[in-house]
MMTF fields as JSON, N, C-alpha, C and O atoms, coordinates in Angstrom:
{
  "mmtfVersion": "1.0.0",
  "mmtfProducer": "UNKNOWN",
  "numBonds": 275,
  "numAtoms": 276,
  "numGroups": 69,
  "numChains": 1,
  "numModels": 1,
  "chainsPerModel": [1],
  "groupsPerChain": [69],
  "chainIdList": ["A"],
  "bondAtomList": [4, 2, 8, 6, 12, 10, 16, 14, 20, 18, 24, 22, 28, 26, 32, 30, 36, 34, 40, 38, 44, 42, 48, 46, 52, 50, 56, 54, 60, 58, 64, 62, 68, 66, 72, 70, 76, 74, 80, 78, 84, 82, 88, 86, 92, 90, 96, 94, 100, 98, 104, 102, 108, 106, 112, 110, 116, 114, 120, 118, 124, 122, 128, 126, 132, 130, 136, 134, 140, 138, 144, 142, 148, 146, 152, 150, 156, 154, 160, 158, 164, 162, 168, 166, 172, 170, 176, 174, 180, 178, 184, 182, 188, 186, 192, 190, 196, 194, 200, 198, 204, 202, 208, 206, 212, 210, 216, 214, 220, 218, 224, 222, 228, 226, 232, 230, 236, 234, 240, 238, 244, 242, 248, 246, 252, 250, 256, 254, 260, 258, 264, 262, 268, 266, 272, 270],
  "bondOrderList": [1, 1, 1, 1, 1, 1, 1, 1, 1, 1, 1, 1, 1, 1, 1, 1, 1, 1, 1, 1, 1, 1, 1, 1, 1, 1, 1, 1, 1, 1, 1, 1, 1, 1, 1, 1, 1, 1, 1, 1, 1, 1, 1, 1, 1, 1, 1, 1, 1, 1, 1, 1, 1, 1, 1, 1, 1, 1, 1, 1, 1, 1, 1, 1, 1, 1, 1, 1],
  "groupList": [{"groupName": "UNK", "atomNameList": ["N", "CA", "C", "O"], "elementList": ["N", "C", "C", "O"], "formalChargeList": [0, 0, 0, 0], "bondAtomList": [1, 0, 2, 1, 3, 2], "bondOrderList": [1, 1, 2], "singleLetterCode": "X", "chemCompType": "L-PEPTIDE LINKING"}],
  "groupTypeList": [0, 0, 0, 0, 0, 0, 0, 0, 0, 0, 0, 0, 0, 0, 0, 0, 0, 0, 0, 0, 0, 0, 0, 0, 0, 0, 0, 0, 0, 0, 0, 0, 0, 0, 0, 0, 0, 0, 0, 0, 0, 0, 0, 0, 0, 0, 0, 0, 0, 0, 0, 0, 0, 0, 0, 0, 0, 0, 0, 0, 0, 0, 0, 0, 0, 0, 0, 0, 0],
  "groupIdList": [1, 2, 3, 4, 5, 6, 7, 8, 9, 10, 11, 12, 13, 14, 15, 16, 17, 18, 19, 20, 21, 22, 23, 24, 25, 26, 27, 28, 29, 30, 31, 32, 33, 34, 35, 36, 37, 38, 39, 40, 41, 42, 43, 44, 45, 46, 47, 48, 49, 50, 51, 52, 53, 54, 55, 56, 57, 58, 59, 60, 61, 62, 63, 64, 65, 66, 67, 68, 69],
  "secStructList": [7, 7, 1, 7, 5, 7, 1, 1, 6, 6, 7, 7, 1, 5, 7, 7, 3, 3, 3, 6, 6, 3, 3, 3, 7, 2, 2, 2, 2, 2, 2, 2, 2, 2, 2, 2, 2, 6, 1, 7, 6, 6, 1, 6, 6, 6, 6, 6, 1, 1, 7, 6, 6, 2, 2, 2, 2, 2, 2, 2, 2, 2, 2, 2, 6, 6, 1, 7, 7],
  "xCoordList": [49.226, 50.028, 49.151, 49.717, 47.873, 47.558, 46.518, 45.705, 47.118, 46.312, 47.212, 47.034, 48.259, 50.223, 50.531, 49.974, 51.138, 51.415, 52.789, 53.256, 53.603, 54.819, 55.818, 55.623, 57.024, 58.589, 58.565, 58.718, 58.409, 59.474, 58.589, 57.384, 59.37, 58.557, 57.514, 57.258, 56.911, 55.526, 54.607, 53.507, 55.282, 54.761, 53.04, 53.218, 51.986, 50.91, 50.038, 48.882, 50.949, 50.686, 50.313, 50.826, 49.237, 49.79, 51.075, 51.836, 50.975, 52.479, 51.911, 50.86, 52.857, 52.938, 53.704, 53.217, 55.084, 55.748, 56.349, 56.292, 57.225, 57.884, 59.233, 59.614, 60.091, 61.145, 61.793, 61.601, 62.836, 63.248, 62.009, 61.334, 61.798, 60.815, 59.197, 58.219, 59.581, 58.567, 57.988, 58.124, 57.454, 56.797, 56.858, 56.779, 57.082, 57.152, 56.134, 55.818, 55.581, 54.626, 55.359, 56.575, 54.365, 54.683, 56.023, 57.161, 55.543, 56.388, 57.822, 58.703, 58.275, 59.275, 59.721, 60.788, 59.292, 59.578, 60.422, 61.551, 60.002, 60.519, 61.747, 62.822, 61.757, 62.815, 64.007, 65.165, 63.56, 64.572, 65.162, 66.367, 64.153, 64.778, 65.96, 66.846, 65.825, 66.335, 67.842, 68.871, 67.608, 69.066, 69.651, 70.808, 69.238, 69.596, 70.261, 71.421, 69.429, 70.203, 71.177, 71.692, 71.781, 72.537, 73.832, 74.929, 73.509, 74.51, 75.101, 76.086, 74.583, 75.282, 74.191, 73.276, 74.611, 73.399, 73.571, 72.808, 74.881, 75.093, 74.604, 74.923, 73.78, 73.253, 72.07, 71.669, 71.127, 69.361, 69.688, 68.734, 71.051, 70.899, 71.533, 71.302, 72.496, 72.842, 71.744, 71.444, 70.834, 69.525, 68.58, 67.943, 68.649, 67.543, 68.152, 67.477, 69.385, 69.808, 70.034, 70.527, 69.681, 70.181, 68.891, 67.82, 69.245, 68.438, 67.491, 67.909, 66.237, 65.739, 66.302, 65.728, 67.629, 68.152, 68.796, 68.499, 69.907, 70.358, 70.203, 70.793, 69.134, 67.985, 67.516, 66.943, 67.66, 67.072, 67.827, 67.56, 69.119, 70.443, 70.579, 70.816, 70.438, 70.485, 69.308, 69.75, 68.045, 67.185, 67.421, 67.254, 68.027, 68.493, 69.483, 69.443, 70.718, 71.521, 70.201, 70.186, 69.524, 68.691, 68.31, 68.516, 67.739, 66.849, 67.594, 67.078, 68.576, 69.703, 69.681, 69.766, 69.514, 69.529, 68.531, 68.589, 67.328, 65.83, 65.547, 64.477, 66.735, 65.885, 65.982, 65.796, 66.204, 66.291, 64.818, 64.456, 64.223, 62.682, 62.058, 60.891],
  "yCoordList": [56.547, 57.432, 58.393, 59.152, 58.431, 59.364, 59.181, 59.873, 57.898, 57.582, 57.212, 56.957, 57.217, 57.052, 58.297, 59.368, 58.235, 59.417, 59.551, 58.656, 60.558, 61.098, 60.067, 59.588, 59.881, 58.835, 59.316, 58.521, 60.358, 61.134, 60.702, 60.95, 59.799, 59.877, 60.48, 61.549, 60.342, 60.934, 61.843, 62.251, 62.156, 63.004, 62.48, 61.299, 62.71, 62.246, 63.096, 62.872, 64.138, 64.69, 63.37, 62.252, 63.895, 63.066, 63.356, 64.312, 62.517, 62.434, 63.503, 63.372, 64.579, 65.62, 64.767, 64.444, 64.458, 64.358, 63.343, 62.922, 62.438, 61.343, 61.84, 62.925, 60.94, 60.994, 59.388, 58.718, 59.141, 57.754, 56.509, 56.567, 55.714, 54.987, 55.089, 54.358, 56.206, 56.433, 58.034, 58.578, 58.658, 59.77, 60.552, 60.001, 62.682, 63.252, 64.228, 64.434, 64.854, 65.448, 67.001, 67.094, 68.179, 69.487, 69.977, 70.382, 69.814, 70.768, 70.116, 70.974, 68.851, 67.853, 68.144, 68.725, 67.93, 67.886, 69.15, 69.013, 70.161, 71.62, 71.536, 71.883, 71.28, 70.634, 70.029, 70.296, 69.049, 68.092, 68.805, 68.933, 69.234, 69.944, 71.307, 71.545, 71.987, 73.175, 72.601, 73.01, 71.517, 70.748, 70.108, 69.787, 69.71, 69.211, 70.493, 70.491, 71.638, 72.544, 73.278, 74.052, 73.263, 73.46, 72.354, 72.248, 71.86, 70.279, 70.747, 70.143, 71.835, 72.358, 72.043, 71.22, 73.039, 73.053, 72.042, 72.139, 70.712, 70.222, 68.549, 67.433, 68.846, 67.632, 67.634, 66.483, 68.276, 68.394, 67.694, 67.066, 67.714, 67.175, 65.689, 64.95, 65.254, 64.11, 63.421, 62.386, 63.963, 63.65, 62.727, 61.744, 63.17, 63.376, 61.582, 60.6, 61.782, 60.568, 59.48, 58.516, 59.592, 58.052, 57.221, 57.68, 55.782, 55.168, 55.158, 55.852, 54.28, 54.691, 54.15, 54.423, 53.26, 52.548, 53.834, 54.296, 54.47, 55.826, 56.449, 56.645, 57.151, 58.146, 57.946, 58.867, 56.855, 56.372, 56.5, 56.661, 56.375, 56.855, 58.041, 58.435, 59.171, 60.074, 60.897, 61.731, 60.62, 60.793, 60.53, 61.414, 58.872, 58.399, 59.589, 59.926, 60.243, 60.923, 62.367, 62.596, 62.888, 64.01, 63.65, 64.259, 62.601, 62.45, 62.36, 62.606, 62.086, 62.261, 63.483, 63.68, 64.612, 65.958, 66.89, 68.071, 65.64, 66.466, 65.111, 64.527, 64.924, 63.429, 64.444, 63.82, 65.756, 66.643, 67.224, 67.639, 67.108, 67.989, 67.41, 67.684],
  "zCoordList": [64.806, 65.606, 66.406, 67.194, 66.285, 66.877, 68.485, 69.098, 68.625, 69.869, 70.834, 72.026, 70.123, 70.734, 71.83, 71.587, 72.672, 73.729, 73.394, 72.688, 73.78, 73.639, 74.503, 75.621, 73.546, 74.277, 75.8, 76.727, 75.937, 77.059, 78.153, 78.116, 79.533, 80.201, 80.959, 80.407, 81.788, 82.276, 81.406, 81.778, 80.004, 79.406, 78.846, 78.549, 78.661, 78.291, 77.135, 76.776, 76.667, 75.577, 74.433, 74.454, 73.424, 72.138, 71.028, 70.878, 70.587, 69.443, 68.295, 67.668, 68.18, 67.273, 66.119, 65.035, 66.62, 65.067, 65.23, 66.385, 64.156, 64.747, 65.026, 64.588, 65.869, 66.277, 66.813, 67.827, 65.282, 65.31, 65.147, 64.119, 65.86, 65.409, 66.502, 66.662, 66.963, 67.68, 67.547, 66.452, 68.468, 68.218, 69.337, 70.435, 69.194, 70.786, 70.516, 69.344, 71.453, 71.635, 70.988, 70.824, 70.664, 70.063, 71.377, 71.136, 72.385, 73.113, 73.134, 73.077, 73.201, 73.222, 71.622, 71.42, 71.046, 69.554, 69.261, 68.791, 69.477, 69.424, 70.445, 69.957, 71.297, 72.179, 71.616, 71.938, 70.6, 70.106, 68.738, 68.524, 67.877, 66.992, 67.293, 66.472, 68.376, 68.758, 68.834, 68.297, 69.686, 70.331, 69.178, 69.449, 67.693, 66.963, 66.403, 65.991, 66.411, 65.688, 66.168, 65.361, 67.746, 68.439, 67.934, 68.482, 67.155, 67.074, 65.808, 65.384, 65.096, 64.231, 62.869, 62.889, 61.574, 60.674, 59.515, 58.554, 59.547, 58.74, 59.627, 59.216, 60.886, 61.737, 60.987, 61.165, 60.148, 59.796, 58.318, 57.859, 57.405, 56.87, 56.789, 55.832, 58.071, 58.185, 58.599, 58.003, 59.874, 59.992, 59.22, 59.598, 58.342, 56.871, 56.096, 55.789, 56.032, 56.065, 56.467, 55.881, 57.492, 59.074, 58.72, 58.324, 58.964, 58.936, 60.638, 61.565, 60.783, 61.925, 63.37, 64.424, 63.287, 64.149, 64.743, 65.845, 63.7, 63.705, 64.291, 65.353, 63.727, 64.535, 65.75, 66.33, 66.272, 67.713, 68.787, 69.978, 68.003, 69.076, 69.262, 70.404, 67.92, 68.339, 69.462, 70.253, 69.436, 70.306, 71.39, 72.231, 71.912, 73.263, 74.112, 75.296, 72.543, 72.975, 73.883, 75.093, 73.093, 73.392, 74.705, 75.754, 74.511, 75.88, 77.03, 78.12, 76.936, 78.255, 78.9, 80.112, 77.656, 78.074, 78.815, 79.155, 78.973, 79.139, 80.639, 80.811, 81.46, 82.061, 83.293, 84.337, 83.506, 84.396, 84.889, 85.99, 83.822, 83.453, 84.635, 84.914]
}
């Protein structure tokens, strides 16, 4: 993972943390968590549970939100 660059396009940061079956850079990551927690505080622990197919949708959902950047 650590020679991996961040999902989000044009971004060329490296991968801070994972997200679904891939990985986003510190500044994206903080990004995604914020918006997760905007989704309400019982989303970090449904989260925690999703498998990574899951999780990938929900990111797709995120990334919809950031294709403005």
């Amino acid at each position: 993972m650590n020679h991996e660059t961040c999902l989000v396009g044009n971004c060329t940061f490296r991968v801070y943390a994972p997200a679904g079956t891939g990985g986003l850079c510190k500044e994206h990551f903080l990004s995604f968590v914020t918006w997760r927690r905007r989704k309400g505080p019982a989303m970090f622990h449904k989260y925690a549970a999703m498998t990574m197919d899951e999780r990938d949708a929900v990111l797709a959902e995120w990334s919809t939100t950031i294709a403005a950047e």
